[in-house]
Coordinates of N, CA and C in Angstrom, one line a residue:
M18 N 104.4 72.9 124.6 CA 103.5 74.1 124.2 C 102.9 73.8 122.8
T19 N 101.5 73.9 122.7 CA 100.9 73.6 121.5 C 100.9 74.8 120.6
S20 N 100.6 74.6 119.4 CA 100.6 75.7 118.4 C 99.8 76.9 118.8
S21 N 98.5 76.5 119.4 CA 97.7 77.6 119.7 C 98.2 78.4 121.0
E22 N 99.2 77.9 121.6 CA 99.8 78.6 122.8 C 101.0 79.5 122.4
I23 N 101.4 79.3 121.2 CA 102.6 80.1 120.7 C 102.1 81.3 120.0
P24 N 102.4 82.5 120.6 CA 101.7 83.8 120.1 C 102.2 84.1 118.6
L25 N 101.3 84.7 117.9 CA 101.7 85.3 116.6 C 101.9 86.8 116.9
I26 N 103.2 87.2 116.7 CA 103.5 88.6 116.9 C 103.6 89.3 115.5
A27 N 102.6 90.1 115.2 CA 102.5 90.8 113.9 C 103.1 92.1 114.1
V28 N 104.2 92.4 113.4 CA 104.9 93.7 113.5 C 104.8 94.5 112.2
A29 N 104.4 95.6 112.3 CA 104.3 96.5 111.1 C 105.3 97.6 111.3
H30 N 105.5 98.5 110.3 CA 106.5 99.4 110.3 C 106.2 100.5 111.3
G31 N 105.0 101.0 111.3 CA 104.7 102.2 112.2 C 104.6 103.5 111.6
S32 N 103.8 104.4 112.0 CA 103.6 105.7 111.4 C 103.1 106.6 112.5
R33 N 103.4 107.9 112.3 CA 102.7 108.9 113.2 C 101.3 109.2 112.8
D34 N 100.9 108.7 111.7 CA 99.5 108.9 111.3 C 98.6 107.8 112.0
P35 N 97.7 108.3 112.9 CA 96.9 107.4 113.7 C 96.1 106.4 112.8
R36 N 95.8 106.8 111.5 CA 95.0 105.9 110.6 C 95.8 104.6 110.3
S37 N 97.1 104.7 110.3 CA 97.9 103.6 110.1 C 97.8 102.5 111.1
A38 N 98.0 102.9 112.3 CA 97.8 101.9 113.5 C 96.4 101.4 113.5
A39 N 95.5 102.2 113.3 CA 94.1 101.8 113.3 C 93.8 100.7 112.2
S40 N 94.4 100.9 111.1 CA 94.2 99.9 110.0 C 94.9 98.6 110.3
I41 N 96.1 98.7 110.9 CA 96.8 97.4 111.3 C 96.0 96.7 112.3
H42 N 95.5 97.4 113.3 CA 94.7 96.7 114.4 C 93.4 96.2 113.8
A43 N 92.8 96.8 112.7 CA 91.6 96.3 112.1 C 92.0 94.9 111.4
L44 N 93.1 94.9 110.7 CA 93.5 93.6 110.1 C 93.7 92.6 111.1
L45 N 94.3 92.8 112.2 CA 94.5 91.9 113.3 C 93.2 91.4 113.9
D46 N 92.2 92.2 113.9 CA 91.0 91.9 114.4 C 90.4 90.8 113.5
V47 N 90.6 90.9 112.2 CA 90.2 89.9 111.2 C 90.9 88.6 111.5
V48 N 92.2 88.7 111.7 CA 93.1 87.5 111.9 C 92.5 86.8 113.2
R49 N 92.2 87.5 114.2 CA 91.6 86.9 115.4 C 90.3 86.2 115.2
S50 N 89.5 86.8 114.3 CA 88.2 86.3 114.0 C 88.3 84.9 113.3
L51 N 89.3 84.8 112.5 CA 89.6 83.6 111.8 C 90.2 82.5 112.7
R52 N 90.9 82.9 113.8 CA 91.6 81.9 114.6 C 91.4 82.4 116.0
P53 N 90.1 82.3 116.7 CA 89.8 82.9 118.0 C 90.8 82.4 119.1
E54 N 91.3 81.1 119.0 CA 92.1 80.6 120.1 C 93.5 81.0 120.0
L55 N 93.9 81.7 119.1 CA 95.4 82.1 118.9 C 95.6 83.5 119.6
D56 N 96.7 83.6 120.3 CA 97.2 84.8 120.9 C 97.9 85.6 119.8
V57 N 97.1 86.7 119.3 CA 97.6 87.5 118.3 C 98.0 88.9 118.9
R58 N 99.2 89.3 118.7 CA 99.6 90.6 119.3 C 100.3 91.5 118.2
G59 N 99.8 92.7 118.2 CA 100.2 93.7 117.2 C 101.3 94.6 117.7
C60 N 102.2 95.0 117.0 CA 103.3 95.9 117.4 C 103.9 96.6 116.2
F61 N 104.9 97.5 116.5 CA 105.4 98.3 115.4 C 107.0 98.4 115.6
L62 N 107.6 98.6 114.5 CA 109.1 98.8 114.5 C 109.5 100.2 115.1
D63 N 108.6 101.2 114.8 CA 109.0 102.6 115.0 C 107.8 103.5 115.0
L64 N 107.9 104.6 115.6 CA 107.0 105.7 115.5 C 105.6 105.6 116.3
C65 N 105.3 104.4 116.7 CA 104.1 104.3 117.5 C 104.2 103.1 118.3
A66 N 103.4 102.9 119.3 CA 103.4 101.8 120.3 C 102.2 100.9 120.1
P67 N 102.5 99.6 120.6 CA 103.6 99.1 121.4 C 104.7 98.7 120.4
R68 N 106.0 98.7 120.8 CA 107.1 98.2 120.1 C 107.2 96.7 120.2
L69 N 108.0 96.2 119.3 CA 108.2 94.7 119.3 C 108.7 94.2 120.6
S70 N 109.6 95.0 121.2 CA 110.2 94.5 122.5 C 109.1 94.5 123.6
D71 N 108.0 95.3 123.4 CA 107.1 95.3 124.5 C 106.1 94.1 124.5
V72 N 106.0 93.4 123.4 CA 105.1 92.2 123.3 C 105.8 90.9 123.1
L73 N 107.1 91.0 122.8 CA 107.9 89.7 122.6 C 108.5 89.3 123.8
R74 N 107.8 88.4 124.6 CA 108.2 88.0 125.9 C 108.4 86.6 126.1
G75 N 108.3 85.8 125.1 CA 108.6 84.3 125.2 C 108.6 83.7 123.8
P76 N 108.7 82.4 123.7 CA 108.8 81.7 122.4 C 107.5 82.3 121.5
S77 N 107.8 82.7 120.3 CA 106.8 83.3 119.5 C 107.1 83.1 118.0
V78 N 106.1 83.4 117.2 CA 106.3 83.5 115.7 C 106.1 84.9 115.4
V79 N 107.1 85.6 114.8 CA 106.9 87.0 114.4 C 106.7 87.0 112.8
V80 N 105.5 87.7 112.6 CA 105.2 87.8 111.2 C 105.3 89.3 110.8
P81 N 106.3 89.6 109.9 CA 106.4 91.1 109.5 C 105.2 91.5 108.6
L82 N 104.5 92.5 108.9 CA 103.4 92.9 108.1 C 103.9 93.9 107.0
L83 N 104.8 93.4 106.2 CA 105.5 94.1 105.1 C 105.2 93.4 103.9
L84 N 105.0 94.1 102.8 CA 104.6 93.5 101.4 C 105.8 93.1 100.6
G85 N 107.0 93.6 101.0 CA 108.2 93.2 100.2 C 109.5 93.1 101.1
K86 N 110.5 92.5 100.5 CA 111.7 92.2 101.3 C 112.7 93.4 101.1
A87 N 112.3 94.5 101.6 CA 113.2 95.8 101.6 C 113.9 95.8 103.0
Y88 N 114.5 97.0 103.2 CA 115.4 97.0 104.4 C 114.8 96.7 105.7
H89 N 113.6 97.0 105.9 CA 112.9 96.7 107.2 C 112.8 95.2 107.4
A90 N 112.5 94.5 106.3 CA 112.3 93.0 106.4 C 113.7 92.4 106.5
R91 N 114.7 92.9 105.8 CA 116.0 92.2 105.8 C 116.9 92.6 107.0
V92 N 116.6 93.7 107.5 CA 117.6 94.2 108.6 C 116.8 94.5 109.9
D93 N 115.8 95.3 109.9 CA 115.2 95.9 111.1 C 114.5 94.9 111.9
V94 N 113.6 94.0 111.3 CA 113.0 93.0 112.1 C 113.9 92.0 112.7
P95 N 114.8 91.3 111.9 CA 115.7 90.4 112.5 C 116.6 91.0 113.6
A96 N 117.0 92.2 113.4 CA 117.8 92.9 114.5 C 117.0 93.1 115.8
A97 N 115.8 93.5 115.6 CA 114.9 93.8 116.8 C 114.7 92.4 117.5
V98 N 114.5 91.4 116.8 CA 114.2 90.1 117.4 C 115.5 89.6 118.1
A99 N 116.6 89.7 117.4 CA 117.9 89.4 118.1 C 118.2 90.2 119.3
E100 N 117.9 91.4 119.3 CA 118.2 92.3 120.5 C 117.3 91.9 121.6
S101 N 116.1 91.3 121.4 CA 115.2 90.9 122.5 C 115.7 89.7 123.3
R102 N 116.6 88.9 122.7 CA 117.1 87.7 123.3 C 116.0 86.7 123.6
V103 N 114.9 86.8 122.9 CA 113.8 85.9 123.1 C 113.8 84.8 122.0
P104 N 113.6 83.6 122.2 CA 113.5 82.5 121.2 C 112.2 82.8 120.3
A105 N 112.5 83.4 119.1 CA 111.4 83.7 118.3 C 111.7 83.3 116.8
V106 N 110.7 82.9 116.0 CA 110.9 82.5 114.7 C 110.4 83.7 113.8
V107 N 111.1 84.2 112.9 CA 110.7 85.3 112.0 C 110.2 84.7 110.7
T108 N 109.0 84.9 110.3 CA 108.5 84.4 109.0 C 108.9 85.3 107.8
D109 N 108.6 84.8 106.7 CA 108.7 85.6 105.5 C 107.8 86.7 105.5
V110 N 108.0 87.8 104.7 CA 107.1 88.9 104.6 C 105.8 88.4 103.9
L111 N 104.9 89.2 103.7 CA 103.6 88.9 103.2 C 103.7 88.7 101.6
G112 N 104.5 89.4 101.0 CA 104.7 89.4 99.5 C 105.9 88.6 99.0
P113 N 105.9 88.2 97.8 CA 104.8 88.2 96.9 C 103.8 87.1 97.2
D114 N 102.5 87.3 96.9 CA 101.5 86.3 97.1 C 100.3 86.7 96.3
P115 N 99.7 85.8 95.6 CA 98.5 86.1 94.8 C 97.4 86.8 95.6
R116 N 97.3 86.4 96.9 CA 96.2 87.1 97.7 C 96.4 88.5 97.9
L117 N 97.6 89.0 97.8 CA 97.8 90.5 97.9 C 97.2 91.1 96.6
E118 N 97.5 90.5 95.5 CA 97.0 91.0 94.3 C 95.5 91.0 94.3
S119 N 94.9 89.9 94.8 CA 93.4 89.8 94.8 C 92.9 90.9 95.7
A120 N 93.6 91.2 96.9 CA 93.1 92.3 97.7 C 93.2 93.6 97.0
A121 N 94.3 93.9 96.3 CA 94.5 95.1 95.6 C 93.4 95.3 94.5
L122 N 93.1 94.2 93.8 CA 92.1 94.3 92.8 C 90.6 94.5 93.4
R123 N 90.5 93.9 94.5 CA 89.1 94.1 95.2 C 89.0 95.7 95.6
R124 N 90.0 96.2 96.1 CA 90.0 97.7 96.4 C 89.8 98.5 95.2
L125 N 90.4 98.1 94.1 CA 90.1 98.8 92.7 C 88.6 98.7 92.4
S126 N 88.0 97.5 92.6 CA 86.6 97.2 92.3 C 85.7 98.1 93.2
E127 N 86.1 98.2 94.5 CA 85.3 99.0 95.5 C 85.3 100.4 94.9
A128 N 86.4 100.8 94.3 CA 86.5 102.2 93.8 C 85.8 102.5 92.5
G129 N 85.1 101.4 91.9 CA 84.4 101.5 90.6 C 85.2 101.0 89.4
V130 N 86.3 100.4 89.6 CA 87.1 100.0 88.4 C 86.7 98.6 88.1
S131 N 86.5 98.3 86.7 CA 86.2 97.0 86.3 C 87.2 96.6 85.1
F132 N 87.4 95.2 85.0 CA 88.2 94.7 83.9 C 87.6 95.0 82.6
G133 N 88.6 95.0 81.6 CA 88.1 95.1 80.2 C 87.9 96.5 79.7
D134 N 88.2 97.5 80.6 CA 87.9 99.0 80.1 C 89.2 99.5 79.3
R135 N 89.1 99.5 78.0 CA 90.2 99.9 77.2 C 90.5 101.4 77.4
S136 N 89.6 102.2 78.0 CA 90.0 103.6 78.2 C 90.7 103.9 79.4
L137 N 90.9 102.8 80.2 CA 91.5 103.0 81.6 C 92.9 102.5 81.6
G138 N 93.7 103.4 82.3 CA 95.0 103.0 82.6 C 95.2 102.9 84.1
V139 N 95.9 101.9 84.6 CA 96.0 101.7 86.1 C 97.5 101.8 86.5
V140 N 97.7 102.6 87.5 CA 99.0 102.7 88.2 C 98.9 101.8 89.4
L141 N 99.9 100.9 89.5 CA 100.1 100.1 90.7 C 101.1 100.8 91.6
A142 N 100.7 101.5 92.7 CA 101.6 102.3 93.5 C 102.1 101.7 94.7
G143 N 103.4 101.6 94.9 CA 104.0 101.1 96.1 C 105.0 102.1 96.7
A144 N 105.6 101.7 97.8 CA 106.4 102.7 98.6 C 107.7 103.0 97.9
G145 N 108.4 102.0 97.2 CA 109.6 102.2 96.7 C 110.7 101.9 97.6
S146 N 111.8 101.4 97.1 CA 113.0 100.9 97.9 C 114.3 101.0 97.2
S147 N 115.3 101.1 98.0 CA 116.7 101.1 97.4 C 117.1 99.7 97.0
H148 N 116.3 98.7 97.5 CA 116.5 97.3 97.2 C 115.8 96.9 95.9
G149 N 116.5 96.8 94.8 CA 116.0 96.6 93.5 C 114.9 95.4 93.4
P150 N 115.2 94.2 94.0 CA 114.3 93.2 93.9 C 112.9 93.5 94.5
A151 N 112.9 94.3 95.5 CA 111.6 94.7 96.1 C 110.7 95.5 95.2
N152 N 111.4 96.4 94.4 CA 110.7 97.2 93.3 C 110.2 96.3 92.2
E153 N 111.0 95.4 91.9 CA 110.8 94.5 90.7 C 109.7 93.6 91.0
A154 N 109.4 93.2 92.3 CA 108.3 92.4 92.6 C 107.0 93.1 92.4
V155 N 106.9 94.5 92.6 CA 105.7 95.2 92.3 C 105.6 95.3 90.8
A156 N 106.7 95.6 90.1 CA 106.7 95.8 88.7 C 106.2 94.5 88.0
K157 N 106.4 93.4 88.5 CA 106.1 92.1 88.0 C 104.6 92.0 88.1
V158 N 103.9 92.4 89.2 CA 102.5 92.3 89.3 C 101.9 93.2 88.3
A159 N 102.4 94.4 88.1 CA 101.9 95.4 87.1 C 101.9 94.8 85.7
R160 N 103.0 94.1 85.4 CA 103.1 93.5 84.0 C 102.1 92.3 83.9
R161 N 101.8 91.6 84.9 CA 100.9 90.5 84.8 C 99.5 91.1 84.6
W162 N 99.2 92.2 85.4 CA 97.9 92.8 85.2 C 97.7 93.4 83.8
A163 N 98.8 94.0 83.3 CA 98.7 94.5 81.9 C 98.3 93.5 80.9
R164 N 98.8 92.2 81.1 CA 98.5 91.1 80.1 C 97.1 90.6 80.3
E165 N 96.6 90.7 81.5 CA 95.4 89.9 81.8 C 94.1 90.8 82.0
S166 N 94.2 92.1 82.1 CA 93.1 93.0 82.6 C 92.2 93.5 81.6
G167 N 92.8 93.7 80.3 CA 92.0 94.3 79.3 C 92.0 95.8 79.3
W168 N 92.8 96.4 80.3 CA 92.9 97.9 80.4 C 93.9 98.4 79.3
A169 N 93.9 99.7 79.2 CA 94.8 100.3 78.2 C 96.3 100.1 78.6
G170 N 96.6 99.9 79.9 CA 97.9 99.6 80.4 C 97.9 99.6 81.8
V171 N 99.0 99.1 82.4 CA 99.3 99.1 83.8 C 100.7 99.4 84.0
E172 N 101.0 100.4 84.9 CA 102.3 100.9 85.2 C 102.6 100.8 86.7
A173 N 103.7 100.2 87.1 CA 104.1 100.3 88.5 C 104.7 101.7 88.7
A174 N 104.5 102.3 89.9 CA 105.1 103.5 90.3 C 105.4 103.5 91.8
F175 N 106.2 104.4 92.2 CA 106.7 104.4 93.6 C 106.7 105.8 94.2
A176 N 106.4 105.8 95.5 CA 106.2 107.1 96.3 C 107.5 107.7 96.6
S177 N 108.6 106.9 96.7 CA 109.9 107.4 97.2 C 111.0 106.6 96.6
I178 N 112.2 107.1 96.5 CA 113.4 106.4 96.2 C 113.5 105.9 94.8
A179 N 112.5 105.0 94.4 CA 112.6 104.3 93.2 C 111.8 105.1 92.1
S180 N 112.0 104.7 90.9 CA 111.3 105.2 89.8 C 110.6 104.2 88.9
P181 N 109.6 104.5 88.2 CA 109.0 105.8 87.9 C 108.2 106.3 89.1
D182 N 108.0 107.6 89.1 CA 107.0 108.2 90.2 C 105.7 108.1 89.5
V183 N 104.6 108.6 90.3 CA 103.3 108.5 89.8 C 102.9 109.4 88.5
P184 N 103.4 110.6 88.6 CA 103.2 111.4 87.3 C 103.8 110.8 86.1
T185 N 105.0 110.2 86.1 CA 105.6 109.6 85.0 C 104.8 108.4 84.5
A186 N 104.3 107.6 85.5 CA 103.5 106.4 85.2 C 102.2 106.8 84.5
V187 N 101.6 107.9 85.0 CA 100.3 108.4 84.3 C 100.6 108.9 82.9
E188 N 101.7 109.6 82.7 CA 102.1 110.1 81.4 C 102.2 108.9 80.4
R189 N 102.9 107.9 80.9 CA 103.1 106.7 80.0 C 101.8 106.1 79.7
L190 N 100.9 106.0 80.6 CA 99.6 105.3 80.3 C 98.7 106.2 79.3
R191 N 98.9 107.6 79.5 CA 98.1 108.4 78.6 C 98.7 108.4 77.1
S192 N 100.0 108.1 77.1 CA 100.6 107.9 75.7 C 100.2 106.7 75.0
R193 N 99.6 105.7 75.8 CA 99.0 104.5 75.2 C 97.6 104.6 75.0
G194 N 97.0 105.7 75.2 CA 95.6 105.9 74.9 C 94.7 105.9 76.0
A195 N 95.2 105.8 77.3 CA 94.3 105.8 78.4 C 93.7 107.2 78.6
T196 N 92.4 107.3 78.7 CA 91.8 108.6 78.9 C 91.3 108.8 80.3
R197 N 91.4 107.7 81.1 CA 91.0 107.8 82.5 C 92.1 107.0 83.3
I198 N 92.4 107.4 84.5 CA 93.5 106.7 85.3 C 92.9 106.3 86.7
A199 N 93.3 105.2 87.1 CA 93.0 104.6 88.4 C 94.3 104.3 89.1
V200 N 94.4 104.4 90.4 CA 95.6 104.1 91.1 C 95.3 102.9 92.1
A201 N 95.9 101.8 91.9 CA 95.8 100.6 92.8 C 96.8 100.8 93.9
S202 N 96.5 100.4 95.1 CA 97.4 100.7 96.3 C 98.1 99.4 96.6
W203 N 99.5 99.5 96.7 CA 100.4 98.4 97.1 C 100.9 98.8 98.5
F204 N 99.9 99.3 99.3 CA 100.2 99.6 100.7 C 99.3 98.9 101.6
L205 N 99.8 98.5 102.8 CA 99.0 97.8 103.8 C 98.0 98.7 104.4
A206 N 98.5 100.0 104.8 CA 97.8 100.9 105.7 C 98.0 102.3 105.1
P207 N 97.1 103.2 105.4 CA 97.2 104.7 105.1 C 98.4 105.3 105.8
G208 N 98.8 106.4 105.3 CA 100.0 107.1 105.9 C 100.6 108.2 105.0
L209 N 101.8 108.6 105.2 CA 102.5 109.7 104.5 C 102.6 109.3 103.0
L210 N 103.1 108.1 102.8 CA 103.4 107.7 101.3 C 102.1 107.5 100.5
P211 N 101.1 106.8 101.1 CA 99.9 106.7 100.3 C 99.2 108.1 100.0
D212 N 99.3 108.9 101.0 CA 98.8 110.3 100.8 C 99.6 111.0 99.7
K213 N 100.9 110.8 99.6 CA 101.7 111.4 98.6 C 101.2 110.9 97.3
V214 N 101.1 109.6 97.2 CA 100.6 109.0 95.9 C 99.3 109.6 95.5
A215 N 98.3 109.8 96.4 CA 97.0 110.3 96.1 C 97.2 111.8 95.6
S216 N 98.1 112.5 96.2 CA 98.2 114.0 95.8 C 98.8 114.1 94.5
L217 N 99.6 113.1 94.1 CA 100.2 113.1 92.8 C 99.4 112.6 91.7
A218 N 98.3 112.0 92.1 CA 97.5 111.3 91.1 C 96.5 112.1 90.3
G219 N 96.4 113.4 90.7 CA 95.4 114.4 90.0 C 94.0 113.9 90.2
D220 N 93.3 113.8 89.1 CA 91.9 113.4 89.1 C 91.6 112.0 89.0
A221 N 92.6 111.2 89.2 CA 92.6 109.7 89.1 C 91.7 109.2 90.3
V222 N 91.1 108.0 90.0 CA 90.4 107.3 91.1 C 91.5 106.6 91.9
V223 N 91.5 106.7 93.2 CA 92.5 106.1 94.0 C 92.0 105.1 95.0
A224 N 92.4 103.9 94.9 CA 91.9 102.7 95.7 C 92.5 102.9 97.1
R225 N 91.8 102.5 98.1 CA 92.3 102.5 99.4 C 93.3 101.4 99.7
P226 N 94.2 101.4 100.7 CA 95.2 100.4 101.0 C 94.5 99.0 101.3
L227 N 95.3 98.0 101.4 CA 94.7 96.7 101.5 C 94.0 96.5 102.8
G228 N 94.7 96.9 103.9 CA 94.1 96.9 105.2 C 93.5 95.7 105.7
D229 N 92.2 95.6 106.0 CA 91.6 94.6 106.7 C 90.9 93.5 105.8
D230 N 91.5 93.4 104.6 CA 91.0 92.4 103.7 C 91.2 90.9 104.3
V231 N 90.2 90.2 104.0 CA 90.2 88.8 104.7 C 91.3 87.9 104.1
E232 N 91.6 88.1 102.9 CA 92.7 87.2 102.3 C 94.0 87.7 102.8
V233 N 94.1 88.9 103.1 CA 95.4 89.4 103.7 C 95.6 88.8 105.1
A234 N 94.4 88.8 105.8 CA 94.4 88.1 107.2 C 94.7 86.6 107.1
Q235 N 94.2 86.0 106.1 CA 94.5 84.5 105.9 C 96.0 84.3 105.6
L236 N 96.5 85.3 104.8 CA 98.0 85.1 104.5 C 98.9 85.3 105.7
V237 N 98.5 86.2 106.7 CA 99.2 86.4 107.9 C 99.2 85.0 108.6
L238 N 98.0 84.4 108.7 CA 98.0 83.1 109.4 C 98.8 82.1 108.7
D239 N 98.7 82.0 107.5 CA 99.5 81.1 106.6 C 101.0 81.2 106.8
R240 N 101.6 82.4 107.0 CA 102.9 82.7 107.3 C 103.3 82.2 108.6
Y241 N 102.4 82.3 109.6 CA 102.5 81.8 111.0 C 102.6 80.2 110.9
D242 N 101.6 79.6 110.2 CA 101.5 78.2 110.2 C 102.7 77.6 109.6
F243 N 103.1 78.1 108.5 CA 104.2 77.6 107.7 C 105.5 77.7 108.6
A244 N 105.7 78.7 109.2 CA 106.9 78.9 110.1 C 106.9 78.0 111.3
L245 N 105.8 77.8 111.8 CA 105.6 76.9 113.0 C 105.8 75.5 112.7
A246 N 105.2 75.1 111.4 CA 105.5 73.7 111.0 C 106.9 73.4 110.6
R247 N 107.6 74.3 110.1 CA 109.0 74.1 109.8 C 109.9 74.0 111.1
Q248 N 109.5 74.8 112.0 CA 110.2 74.8 113.3 C 109.9 73.5 114.0
T249 N 108.7 73.0 114.0 CA 108.3 71.6 114.5 C 109.2 70.5 113.9
L250 N 109.2 70.6 112.6 CA 110.0 69.5 111.9 C 111.5 69.7 112.2
A251 N 112.0 70.9 112.3 CA 113.4 71.0 112.6 C 113.8 70.5 114.0
A252 N 112.8 70.7 114.9 CA 113.0 70.2 116.3 C 113.1 68.7 116.3

């Protein structure tokens, strides 16, 4: 079986919000446009169809469409693959990777945000996890942006479980002199938690989720290629 014949199974978390699945499918359309010969199948862990078990039918490479190594990446995806009893390789999650940062910054740019604006404070908002390293990965991006952006400051914030929350991050930025606030999205798709972030952001400019960004699509393919190459070498 050649690499082009081994399916790429892209598995997202899933949401009851139809915008979420639509965004995931739009991303996978970009993946297909970059690699037309590849069998790319989208699925979800929960809440919407198809499920992973519906599309995992033979040797495959499973790419978790997750930005960090939280519970879903460490437990749910491997367990679902194991339960399927299908020979499949699970790749690393999408983050951390500079292309995710580039995509998030592009979304900010689309919302009218530019570098070097000393009146602006930026909140980098992610989901939040009980797994500390997953939150620290987001905080590390925020610290790097704070050093390099020329903004009044950058603070990581989380929609659930972890702290600080968005209002706390905004208060910290205002204490440093920020008179305007923008919120960068560390979410792949719209849904309940991104909506919660937007509702807590007040009059801030809120960038949309990463979605169908071409660099995110390239990253999905790179995770597939790297896992497939390692599997070939191991064989």
